[in-house]
PDB file of C-alpha atoms in Angstrom:
ATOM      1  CA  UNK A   1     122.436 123.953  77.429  1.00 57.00           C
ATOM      2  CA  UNK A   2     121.100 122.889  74.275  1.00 57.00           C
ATOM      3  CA  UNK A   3     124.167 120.199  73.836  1.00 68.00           C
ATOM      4  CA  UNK A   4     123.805 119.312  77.363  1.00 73.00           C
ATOM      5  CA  UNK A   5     120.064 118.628  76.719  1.00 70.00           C
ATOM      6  CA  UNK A   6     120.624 116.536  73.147  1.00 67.00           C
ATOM      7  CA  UNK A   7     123.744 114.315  75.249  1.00 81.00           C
ATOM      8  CA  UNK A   8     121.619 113.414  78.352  1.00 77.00           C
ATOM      9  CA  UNK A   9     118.636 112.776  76.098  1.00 75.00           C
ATOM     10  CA  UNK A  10     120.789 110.029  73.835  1.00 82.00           C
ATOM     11  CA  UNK A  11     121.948 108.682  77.075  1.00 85.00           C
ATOM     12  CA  UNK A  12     118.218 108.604  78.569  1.00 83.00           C
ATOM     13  CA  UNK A  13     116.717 106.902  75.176  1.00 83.00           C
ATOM     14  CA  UNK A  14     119.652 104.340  75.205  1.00 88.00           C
ATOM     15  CA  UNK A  15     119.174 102.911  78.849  1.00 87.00           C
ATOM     16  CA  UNK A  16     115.658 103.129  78.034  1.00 88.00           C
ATOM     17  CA  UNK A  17     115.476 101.039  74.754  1.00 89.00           C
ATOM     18  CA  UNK A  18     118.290  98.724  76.646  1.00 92.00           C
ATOM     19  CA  UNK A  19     115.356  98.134  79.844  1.00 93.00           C
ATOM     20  CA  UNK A  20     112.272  97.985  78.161  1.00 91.00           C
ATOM     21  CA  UNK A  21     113.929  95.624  75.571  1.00 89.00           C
ATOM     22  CA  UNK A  22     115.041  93.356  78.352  1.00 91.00           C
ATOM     23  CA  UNK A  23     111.927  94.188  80.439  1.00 90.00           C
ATOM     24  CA  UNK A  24     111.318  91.273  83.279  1.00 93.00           C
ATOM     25  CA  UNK A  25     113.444  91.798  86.642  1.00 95.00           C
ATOM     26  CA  UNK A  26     115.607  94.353  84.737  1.00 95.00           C
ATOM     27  CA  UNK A  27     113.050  96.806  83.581  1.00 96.00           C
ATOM     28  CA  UNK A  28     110.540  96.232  87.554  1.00 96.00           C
ATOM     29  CA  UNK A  29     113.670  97.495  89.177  1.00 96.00           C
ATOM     30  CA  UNK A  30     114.786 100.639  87.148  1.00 95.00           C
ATOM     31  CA  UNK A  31     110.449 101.109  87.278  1.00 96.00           C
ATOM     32  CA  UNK A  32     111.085 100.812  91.360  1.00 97.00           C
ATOM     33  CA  UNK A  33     114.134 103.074  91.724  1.00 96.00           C
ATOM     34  CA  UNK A  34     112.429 105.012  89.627  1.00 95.00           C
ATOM     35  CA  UNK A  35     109.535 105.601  91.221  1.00 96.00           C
ATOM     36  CA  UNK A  36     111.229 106.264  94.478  1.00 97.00           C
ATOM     37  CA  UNK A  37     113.773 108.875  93.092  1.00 96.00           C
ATOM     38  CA  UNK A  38     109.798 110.047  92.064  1.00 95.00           C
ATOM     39  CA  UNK A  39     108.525 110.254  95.393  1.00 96.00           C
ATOM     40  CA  UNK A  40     111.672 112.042  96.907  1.00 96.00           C
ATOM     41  CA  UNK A  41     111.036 114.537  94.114  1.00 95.00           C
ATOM     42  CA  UNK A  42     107.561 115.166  94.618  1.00 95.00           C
ATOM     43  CA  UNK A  43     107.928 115.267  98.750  1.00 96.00           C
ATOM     44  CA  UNK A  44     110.570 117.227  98.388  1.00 95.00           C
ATOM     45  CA  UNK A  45     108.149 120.190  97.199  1.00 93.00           C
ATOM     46  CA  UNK A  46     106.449 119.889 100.624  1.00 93.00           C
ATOM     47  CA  UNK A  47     109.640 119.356 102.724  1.00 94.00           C
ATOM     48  CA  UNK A  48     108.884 115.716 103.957  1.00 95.00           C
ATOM     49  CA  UNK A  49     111.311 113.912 101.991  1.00 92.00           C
ATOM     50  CA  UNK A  50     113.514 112.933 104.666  1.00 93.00           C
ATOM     51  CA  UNK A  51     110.841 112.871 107.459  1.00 95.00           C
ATOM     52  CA  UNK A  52     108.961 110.037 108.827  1.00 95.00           C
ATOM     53  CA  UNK A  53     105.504 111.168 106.643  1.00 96.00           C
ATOM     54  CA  UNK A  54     107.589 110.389 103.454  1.00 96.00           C
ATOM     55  CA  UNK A  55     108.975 107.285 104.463  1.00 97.00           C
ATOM     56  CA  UNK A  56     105.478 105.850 104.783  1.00 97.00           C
ATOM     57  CA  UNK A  57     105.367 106.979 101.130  1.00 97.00           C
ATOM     58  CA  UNK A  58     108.397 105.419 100.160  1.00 98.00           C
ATOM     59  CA  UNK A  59     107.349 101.851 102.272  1.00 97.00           C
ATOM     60  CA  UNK A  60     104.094 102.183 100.077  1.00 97.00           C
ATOM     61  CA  UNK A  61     105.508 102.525  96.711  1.00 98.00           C
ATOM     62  CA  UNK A  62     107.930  99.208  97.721  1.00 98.00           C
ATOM     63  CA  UNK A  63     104.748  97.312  99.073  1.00 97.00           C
ATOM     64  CA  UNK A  64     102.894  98.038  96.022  1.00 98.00           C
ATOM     65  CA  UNK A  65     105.928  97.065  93.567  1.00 97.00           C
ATOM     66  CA  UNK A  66     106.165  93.702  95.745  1.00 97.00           C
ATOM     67  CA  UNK A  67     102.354  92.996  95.415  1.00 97.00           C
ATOM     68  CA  UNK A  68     102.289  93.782  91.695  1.00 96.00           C
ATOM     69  CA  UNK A  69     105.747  91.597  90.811  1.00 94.00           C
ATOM     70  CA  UNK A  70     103.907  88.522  92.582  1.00 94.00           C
ATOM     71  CA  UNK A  71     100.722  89.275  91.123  1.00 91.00           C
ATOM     72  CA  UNK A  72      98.489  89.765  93.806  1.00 93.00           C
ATOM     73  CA  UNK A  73      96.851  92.406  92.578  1.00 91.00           C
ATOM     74  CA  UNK A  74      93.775  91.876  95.473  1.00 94.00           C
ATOM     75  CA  UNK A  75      95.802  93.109  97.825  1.00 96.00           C
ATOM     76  CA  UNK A  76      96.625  96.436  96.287  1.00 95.00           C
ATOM     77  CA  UNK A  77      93.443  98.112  97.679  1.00 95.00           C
ATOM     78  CA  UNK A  78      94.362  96.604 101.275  1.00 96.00           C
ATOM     79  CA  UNK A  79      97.395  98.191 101.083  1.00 97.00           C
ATOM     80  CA  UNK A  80      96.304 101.663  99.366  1.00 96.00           C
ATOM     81  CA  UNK A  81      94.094 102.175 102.211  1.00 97.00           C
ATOM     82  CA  UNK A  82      97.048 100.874 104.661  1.00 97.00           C
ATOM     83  CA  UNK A  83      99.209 103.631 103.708  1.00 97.00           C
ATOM     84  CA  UNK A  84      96.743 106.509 104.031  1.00 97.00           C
ATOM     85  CA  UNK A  85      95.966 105.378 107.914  1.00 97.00           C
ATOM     86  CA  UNK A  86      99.810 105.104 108.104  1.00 97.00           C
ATOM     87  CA  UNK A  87      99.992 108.674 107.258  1.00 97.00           C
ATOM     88  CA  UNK A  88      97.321 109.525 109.082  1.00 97.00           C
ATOM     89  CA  UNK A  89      98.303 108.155 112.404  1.00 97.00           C
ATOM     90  CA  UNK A  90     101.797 109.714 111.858  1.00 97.00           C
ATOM     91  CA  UNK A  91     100.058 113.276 111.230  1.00 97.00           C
ATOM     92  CA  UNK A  92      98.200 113.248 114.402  1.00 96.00           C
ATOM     93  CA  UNK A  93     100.718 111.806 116.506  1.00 95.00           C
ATOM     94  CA  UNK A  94     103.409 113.944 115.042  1.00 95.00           C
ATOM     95  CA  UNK A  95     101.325 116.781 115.716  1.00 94.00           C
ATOM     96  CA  UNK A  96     101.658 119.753 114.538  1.00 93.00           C
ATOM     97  CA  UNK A  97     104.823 118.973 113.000  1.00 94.00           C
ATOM     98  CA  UNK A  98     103.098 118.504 109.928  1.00 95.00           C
ATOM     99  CA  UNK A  99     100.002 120.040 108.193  1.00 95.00           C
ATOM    100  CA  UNK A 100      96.822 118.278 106.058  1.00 95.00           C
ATOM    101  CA  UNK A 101      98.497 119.572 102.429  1.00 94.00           C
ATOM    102  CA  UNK A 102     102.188 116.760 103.718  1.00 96.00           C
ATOM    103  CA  UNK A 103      99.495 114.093 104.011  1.00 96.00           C
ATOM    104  CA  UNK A 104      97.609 114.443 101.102  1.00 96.00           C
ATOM    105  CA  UNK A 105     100.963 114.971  98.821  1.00 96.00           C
ATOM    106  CA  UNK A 106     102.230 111.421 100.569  1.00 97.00           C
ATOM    107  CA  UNK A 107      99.439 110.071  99.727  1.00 97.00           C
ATOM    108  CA  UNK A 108      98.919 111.572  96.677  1.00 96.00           C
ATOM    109  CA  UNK A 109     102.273 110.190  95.460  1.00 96.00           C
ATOM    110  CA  UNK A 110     102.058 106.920  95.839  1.00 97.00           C
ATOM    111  CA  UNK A 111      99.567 106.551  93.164  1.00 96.00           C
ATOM    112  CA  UNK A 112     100.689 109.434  91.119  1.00 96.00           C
ATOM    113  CA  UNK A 113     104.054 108.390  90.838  1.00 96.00           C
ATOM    114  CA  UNK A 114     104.624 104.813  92.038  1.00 96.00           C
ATOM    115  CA  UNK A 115     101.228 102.898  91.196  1.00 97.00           C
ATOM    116  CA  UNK A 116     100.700 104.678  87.456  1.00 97.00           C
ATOM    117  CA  UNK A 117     104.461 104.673  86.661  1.00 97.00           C
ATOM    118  CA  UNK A 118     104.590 100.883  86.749  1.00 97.00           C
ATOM    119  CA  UNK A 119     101.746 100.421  83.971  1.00 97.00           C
ATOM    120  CA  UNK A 120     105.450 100.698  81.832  1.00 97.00           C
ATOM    121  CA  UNK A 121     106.106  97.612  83.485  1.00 97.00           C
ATOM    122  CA  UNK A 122     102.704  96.052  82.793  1.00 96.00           C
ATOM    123  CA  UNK A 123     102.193  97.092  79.529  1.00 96.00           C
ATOM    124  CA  UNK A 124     105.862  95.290  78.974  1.00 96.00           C
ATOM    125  CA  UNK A 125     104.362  91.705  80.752  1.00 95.00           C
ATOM    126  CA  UNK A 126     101.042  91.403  78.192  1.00 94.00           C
ATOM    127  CA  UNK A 127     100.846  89.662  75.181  1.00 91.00           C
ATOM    128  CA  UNK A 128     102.874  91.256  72.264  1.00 91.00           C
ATOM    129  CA  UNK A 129     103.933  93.753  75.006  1.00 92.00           C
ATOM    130  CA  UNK A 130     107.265  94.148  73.770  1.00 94.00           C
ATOM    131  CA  UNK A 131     105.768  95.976  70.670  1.00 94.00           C
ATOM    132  CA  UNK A 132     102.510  97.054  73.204  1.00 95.00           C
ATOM    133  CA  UNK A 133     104.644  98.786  75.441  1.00 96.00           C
ATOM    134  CA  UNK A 134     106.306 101.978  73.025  1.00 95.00           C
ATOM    135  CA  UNK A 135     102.995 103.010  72.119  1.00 96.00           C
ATOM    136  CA  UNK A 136     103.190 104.881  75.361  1.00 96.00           C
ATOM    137  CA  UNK A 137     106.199 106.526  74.475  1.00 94.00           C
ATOM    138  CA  UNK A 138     105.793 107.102  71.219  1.00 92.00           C
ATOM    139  CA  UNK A 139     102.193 108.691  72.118  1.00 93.00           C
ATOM    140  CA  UNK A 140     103.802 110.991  75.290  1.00 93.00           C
ATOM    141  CA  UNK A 141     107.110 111.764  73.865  1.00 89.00           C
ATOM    142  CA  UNK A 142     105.937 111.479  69.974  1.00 89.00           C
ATOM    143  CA  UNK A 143     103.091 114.130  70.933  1.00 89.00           C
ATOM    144  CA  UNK A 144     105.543 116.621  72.409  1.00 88.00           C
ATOM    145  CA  UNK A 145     108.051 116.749  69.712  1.00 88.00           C
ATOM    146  CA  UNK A 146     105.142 116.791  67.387  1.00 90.00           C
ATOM    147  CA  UNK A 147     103.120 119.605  69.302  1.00 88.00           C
ATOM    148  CA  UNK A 148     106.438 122.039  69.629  1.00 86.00           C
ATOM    149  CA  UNK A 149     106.861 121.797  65.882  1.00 89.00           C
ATOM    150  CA  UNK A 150     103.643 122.018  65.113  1.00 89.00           C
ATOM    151  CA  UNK A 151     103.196 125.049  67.639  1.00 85.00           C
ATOM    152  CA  UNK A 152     106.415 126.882  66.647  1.00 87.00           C
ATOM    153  CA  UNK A 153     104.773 127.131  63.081  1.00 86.00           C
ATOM    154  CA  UNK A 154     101.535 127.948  63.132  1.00 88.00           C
ATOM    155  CA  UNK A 155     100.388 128.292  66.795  1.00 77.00           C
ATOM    156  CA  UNK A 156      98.307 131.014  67.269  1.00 82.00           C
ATOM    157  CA  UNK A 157      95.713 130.525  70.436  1.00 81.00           C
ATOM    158  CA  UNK A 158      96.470 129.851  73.645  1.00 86.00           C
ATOM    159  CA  UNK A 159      95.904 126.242  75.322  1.00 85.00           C
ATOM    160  CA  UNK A 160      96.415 127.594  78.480  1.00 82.00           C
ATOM    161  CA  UNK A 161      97.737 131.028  78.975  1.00 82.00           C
ATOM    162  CA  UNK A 162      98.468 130.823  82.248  1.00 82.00           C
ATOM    163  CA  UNK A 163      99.899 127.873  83.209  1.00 83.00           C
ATOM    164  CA  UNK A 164     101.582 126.983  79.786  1.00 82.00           C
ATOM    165  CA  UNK A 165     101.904 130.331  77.683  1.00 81.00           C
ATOM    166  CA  UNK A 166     103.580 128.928  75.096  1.00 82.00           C
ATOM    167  CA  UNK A 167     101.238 125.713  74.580  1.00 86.00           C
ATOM    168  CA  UNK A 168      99.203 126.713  71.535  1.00 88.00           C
ATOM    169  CA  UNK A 169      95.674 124.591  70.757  1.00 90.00           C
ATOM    170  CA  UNK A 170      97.566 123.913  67.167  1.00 89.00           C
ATOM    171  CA  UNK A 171      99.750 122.753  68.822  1.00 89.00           C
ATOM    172  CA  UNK A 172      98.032 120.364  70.991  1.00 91.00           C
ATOM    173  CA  UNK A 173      95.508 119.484  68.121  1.00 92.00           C
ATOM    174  CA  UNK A 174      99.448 118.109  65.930  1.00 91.00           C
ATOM    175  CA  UNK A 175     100.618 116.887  68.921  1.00 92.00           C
ATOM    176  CA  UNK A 176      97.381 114.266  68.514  1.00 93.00           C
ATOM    177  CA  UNK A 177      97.698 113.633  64.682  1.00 93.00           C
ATOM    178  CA  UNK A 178     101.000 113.391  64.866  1.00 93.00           C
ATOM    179  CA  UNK A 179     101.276 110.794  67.680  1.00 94.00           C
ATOM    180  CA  UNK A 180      98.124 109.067  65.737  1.00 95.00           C
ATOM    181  CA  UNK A 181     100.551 108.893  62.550  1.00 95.00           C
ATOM    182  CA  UNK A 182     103.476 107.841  64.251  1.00 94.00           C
ATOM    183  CA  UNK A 183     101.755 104.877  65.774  1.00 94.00           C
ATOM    184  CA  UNK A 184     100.639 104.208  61.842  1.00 95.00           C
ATOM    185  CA  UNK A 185     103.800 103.919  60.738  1.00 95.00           C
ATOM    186  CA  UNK A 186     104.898 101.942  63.958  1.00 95.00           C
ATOM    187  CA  UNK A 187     101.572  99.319  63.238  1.00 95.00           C
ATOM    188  CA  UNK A 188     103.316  99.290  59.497  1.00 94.00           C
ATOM    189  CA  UNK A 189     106.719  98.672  60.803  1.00 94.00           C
ATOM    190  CA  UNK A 190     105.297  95.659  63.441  1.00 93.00           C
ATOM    191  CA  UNK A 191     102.859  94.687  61.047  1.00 91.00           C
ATOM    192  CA  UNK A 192     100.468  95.643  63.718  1.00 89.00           C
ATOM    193  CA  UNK A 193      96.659  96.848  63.286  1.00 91.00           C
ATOM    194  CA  UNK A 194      96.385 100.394  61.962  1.00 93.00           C
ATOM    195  CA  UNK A 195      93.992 101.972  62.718  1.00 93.00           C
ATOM    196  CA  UNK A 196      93.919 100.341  66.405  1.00 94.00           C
ATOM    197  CA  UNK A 197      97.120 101.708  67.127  1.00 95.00           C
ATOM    198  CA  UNK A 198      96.096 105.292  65.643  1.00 95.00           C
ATOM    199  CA  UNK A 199      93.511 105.237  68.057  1.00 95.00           C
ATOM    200  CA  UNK A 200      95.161 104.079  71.055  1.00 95.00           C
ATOM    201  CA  UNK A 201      98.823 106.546  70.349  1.00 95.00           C
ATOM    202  CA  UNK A 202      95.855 109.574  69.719  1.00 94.00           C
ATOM    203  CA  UNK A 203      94.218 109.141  73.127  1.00 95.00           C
ATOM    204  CA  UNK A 204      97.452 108.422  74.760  1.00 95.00           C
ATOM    205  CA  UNK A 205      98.426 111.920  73.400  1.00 94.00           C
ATOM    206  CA  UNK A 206      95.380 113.656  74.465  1.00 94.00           C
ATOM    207  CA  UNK A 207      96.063 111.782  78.008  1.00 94.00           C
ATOM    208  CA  UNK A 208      99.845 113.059  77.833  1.00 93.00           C
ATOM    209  CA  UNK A 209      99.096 116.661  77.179  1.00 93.00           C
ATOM    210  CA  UNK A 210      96.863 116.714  80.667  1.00 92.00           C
ATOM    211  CA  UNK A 211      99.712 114.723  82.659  1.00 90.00           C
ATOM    212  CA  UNK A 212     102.606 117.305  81.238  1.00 90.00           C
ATOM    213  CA  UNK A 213     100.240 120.873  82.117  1.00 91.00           C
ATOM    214  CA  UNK A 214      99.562 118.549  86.238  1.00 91.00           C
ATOM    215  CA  UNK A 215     102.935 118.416  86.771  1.00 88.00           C
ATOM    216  CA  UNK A 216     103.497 122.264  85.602  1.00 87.00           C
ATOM    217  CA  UNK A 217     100.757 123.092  87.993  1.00 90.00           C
ATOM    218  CA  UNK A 218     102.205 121.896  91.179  1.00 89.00           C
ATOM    219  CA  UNK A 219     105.536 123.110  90.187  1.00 87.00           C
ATOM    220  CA  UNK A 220     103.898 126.655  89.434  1.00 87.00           C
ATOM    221  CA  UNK A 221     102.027 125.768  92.649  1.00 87.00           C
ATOM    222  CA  UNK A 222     105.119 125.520  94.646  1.00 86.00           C
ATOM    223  CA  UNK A 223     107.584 128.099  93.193  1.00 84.00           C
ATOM    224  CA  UNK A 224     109.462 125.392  91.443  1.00 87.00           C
ATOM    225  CA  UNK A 225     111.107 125.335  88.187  1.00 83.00           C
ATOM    226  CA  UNK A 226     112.463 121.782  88.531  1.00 83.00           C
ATOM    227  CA  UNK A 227     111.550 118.888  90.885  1.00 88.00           C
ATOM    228  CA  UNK A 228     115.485 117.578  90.309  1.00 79.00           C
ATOM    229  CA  UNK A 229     118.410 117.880  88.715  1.00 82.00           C
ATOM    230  CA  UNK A 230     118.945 113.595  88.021  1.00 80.00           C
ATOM    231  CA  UNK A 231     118.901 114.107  84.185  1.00 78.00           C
ATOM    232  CA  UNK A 232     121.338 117.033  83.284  1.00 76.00           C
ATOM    233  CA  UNK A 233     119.170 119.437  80.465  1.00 71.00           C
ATOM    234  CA  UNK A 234     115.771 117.503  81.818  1.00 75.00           C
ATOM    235  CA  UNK A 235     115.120 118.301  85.406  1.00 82.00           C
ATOM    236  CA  UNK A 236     114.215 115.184  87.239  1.00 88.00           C
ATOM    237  CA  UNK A 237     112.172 111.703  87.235  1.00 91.00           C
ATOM    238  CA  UNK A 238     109.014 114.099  87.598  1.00 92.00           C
ATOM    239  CA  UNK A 239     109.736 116.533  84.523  1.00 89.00           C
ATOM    240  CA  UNK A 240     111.037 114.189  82.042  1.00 87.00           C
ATOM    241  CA  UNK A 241     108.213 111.536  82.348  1.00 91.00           C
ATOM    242  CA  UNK A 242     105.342 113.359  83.152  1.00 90.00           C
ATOM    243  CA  UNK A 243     102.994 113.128  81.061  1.00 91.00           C
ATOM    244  CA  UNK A 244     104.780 109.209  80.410  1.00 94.00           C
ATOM    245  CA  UNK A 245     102.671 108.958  84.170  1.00 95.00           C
ATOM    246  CA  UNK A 246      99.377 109.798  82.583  1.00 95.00           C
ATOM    247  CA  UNK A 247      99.928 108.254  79.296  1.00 96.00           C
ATOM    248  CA  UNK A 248     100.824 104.384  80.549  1.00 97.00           C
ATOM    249  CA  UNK A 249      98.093 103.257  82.626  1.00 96.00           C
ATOM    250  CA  UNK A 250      95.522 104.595  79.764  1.00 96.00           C
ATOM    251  CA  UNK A 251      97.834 102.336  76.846  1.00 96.00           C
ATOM    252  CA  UNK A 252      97.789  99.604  78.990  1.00 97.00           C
ATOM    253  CA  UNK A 253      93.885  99.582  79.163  1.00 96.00           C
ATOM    254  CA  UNK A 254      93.345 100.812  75.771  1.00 95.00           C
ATOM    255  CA  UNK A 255      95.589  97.838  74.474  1.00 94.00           C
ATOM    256  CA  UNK A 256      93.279  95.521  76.564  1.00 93.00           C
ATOM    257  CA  UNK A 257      90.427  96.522  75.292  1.00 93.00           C
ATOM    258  CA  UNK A 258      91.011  97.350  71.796  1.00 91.00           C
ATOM    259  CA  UNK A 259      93.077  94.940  70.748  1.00 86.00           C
ATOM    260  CA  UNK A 260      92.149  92.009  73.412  1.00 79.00           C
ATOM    261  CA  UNK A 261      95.047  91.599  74.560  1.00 73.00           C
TER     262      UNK A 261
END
C-alpha cells in the first residue's frame, strides 16, 4: 500500500509540476476534467451522478470554465443563479424522484468543486503567477506533511476527536509554522518577499486544515471511506485535493492583496 501510495504520488507531482509549469490552455483543461471527475465524485455520494440533476451540475461547471477562460467574469453570477433554477425545475418536475439534500449537493458542487478548484488556474494567469501559484500547494500539501510529523511526535490533544481522531492541535499549530517556513525558504529561493509569503503559505494552511476535516465530514456523513479510486494509494479528485479546494481561492486573494498583484 505504502509503495503503491509513494508511486502514484511521484506520478501525481510530475503531471502536476509538468501543467502548472505550462499553465495556459494546458493547465484550464486538466483544471476542467478535473473538476468534472470532481463533481461525479461528489454526486456520486448522493446517487445522481448519472441522472439528469447531475448533469445540470456538470453543464454548470463547463459554463463557468467557458465564462472564466474568456474573462467574463459578470456573467458568473447570471449563471450561478441559472444553474440552481435548473436544478430546481428538474426537482419538481422530476418529482419525487429526487429529494431537497440531491439539489443542494448539485448545487453545492458546482462551487465547491468546479468554481474554487479553478483559482489554480487563476492564481497561474496573474502577475508572477508562475511563482504565485505553488504557494497554494506548498501551503495545503506543505501543511499536511508538516502537521503528520509534527503530530506523530509530540501530539497530544485532540483537534477534533470525532471527526479526525488522529489530528492533534500540535499538529495543526506545525502544520502552520511549517507551511509559514516553507514559503520562507521558497521567497529565498524566488527571491520573493519574506515575510509576505510567510503570511500568505500560514493562512493558506490554516484555510487547508478546514477544507481537509469538510471533505472528511461528508464522507463520514455518507458512510464513505473514499469518493474514488482515480489515484491508486489516494482515493479520488475529492481526497487528494481537498483542502487544495479551500486553500486556492484564499492564495489567490491573499496574493492580490498583499503583494498587489
Amino acid at each position: 500500500m505504502f509503495k503503491t501510495r509513494l508511486l502514484s504520488g511521484i506520478v501525481l507531482v510530475a503531471v502536476l509540476i509538468l501543467t502548472v509549469g505550462m499553465g495556459g490552455p494546458v493547465l484550464y483543461t486538466v483544471l476542467l476534467a478535473a473538476s468534472l471527475i470532481g463533481l461525479m465524485e461528489l454526486y456520486r455520494t448522493v446517487k445522481v451522478q448519472n441522472q439528469a440533476l447531475g448533469v445540470v451540475g456538470y453543464l454548470g461547471a463547463i459554463g463557468y470554465y467557458i465564462l472564466m477562460y474568456q474573462n467574463k467574469m459578470e456573467y458568473i453570477m447570471p449563471l450561478i443563479i441559472l444553474v440552481l433554477m435548473l436544478a430546481m425545475a428538474v426537482y419538481v418536475f422530476a418529482y419525487p424522484k429526487f429529494v431537497a439534500e440531491q439539489v443542494m449537493t448539485v448545487f453545492f458542487g458546482v462551487v465547491y468543486v468546479a468554481v474554487m478548484l479553478s483559482f489554480v488556474y487563476q492564481t497561474r494567469c496573474l502577475p508572477d503567477g508562475m511563482v504565485m501559484v505553488w504557494l497554494i500547494f506548498l501551503s495545503s500539501w506543505g501543511c499536511d506533511t508538516c502537521a503528520y510529523c509534527v503530530g506523530m511526535l509530540i501530539g497530544k490533544h485532540k483537534m477534533a476527536p470525532v471527526l479526525s481522531p488522529k489530528k492533534s492541535i500540535e499538529g495543526a499549530v506545525g502544520g502552520v509554522v511549517g507551511a509559514a517556513l516553507l514559503g520562507v525558504i521558497y521567497a529565498a529561493a524566488t527571491h520573493g518577499a519574506m515575510l509576505e509569503y510567510a503570511v500568505i503559505c500560514g493562512v493558506g494552511a490554516l484555510i487547508s486544515m478546514v477544507g481537509d476535516l469538510a471533505a472528511s465530514a461528508i464522507k463520514r456523513n455518507q458512510g464513505i471511506k473514499d469518493y474514488g479510486k482515480l489515484i491508486p494509494g489516494h482515493g479520488g479528485i475529492l481526497d487528494r485535493f481537498d483542502s487544495v479546494i479551500f486553500t486556492a481561492p484564499v492564495i489567490y486573494y491573499l496574493a492580490k492583496m498583499i503583494l498587489g498583484l
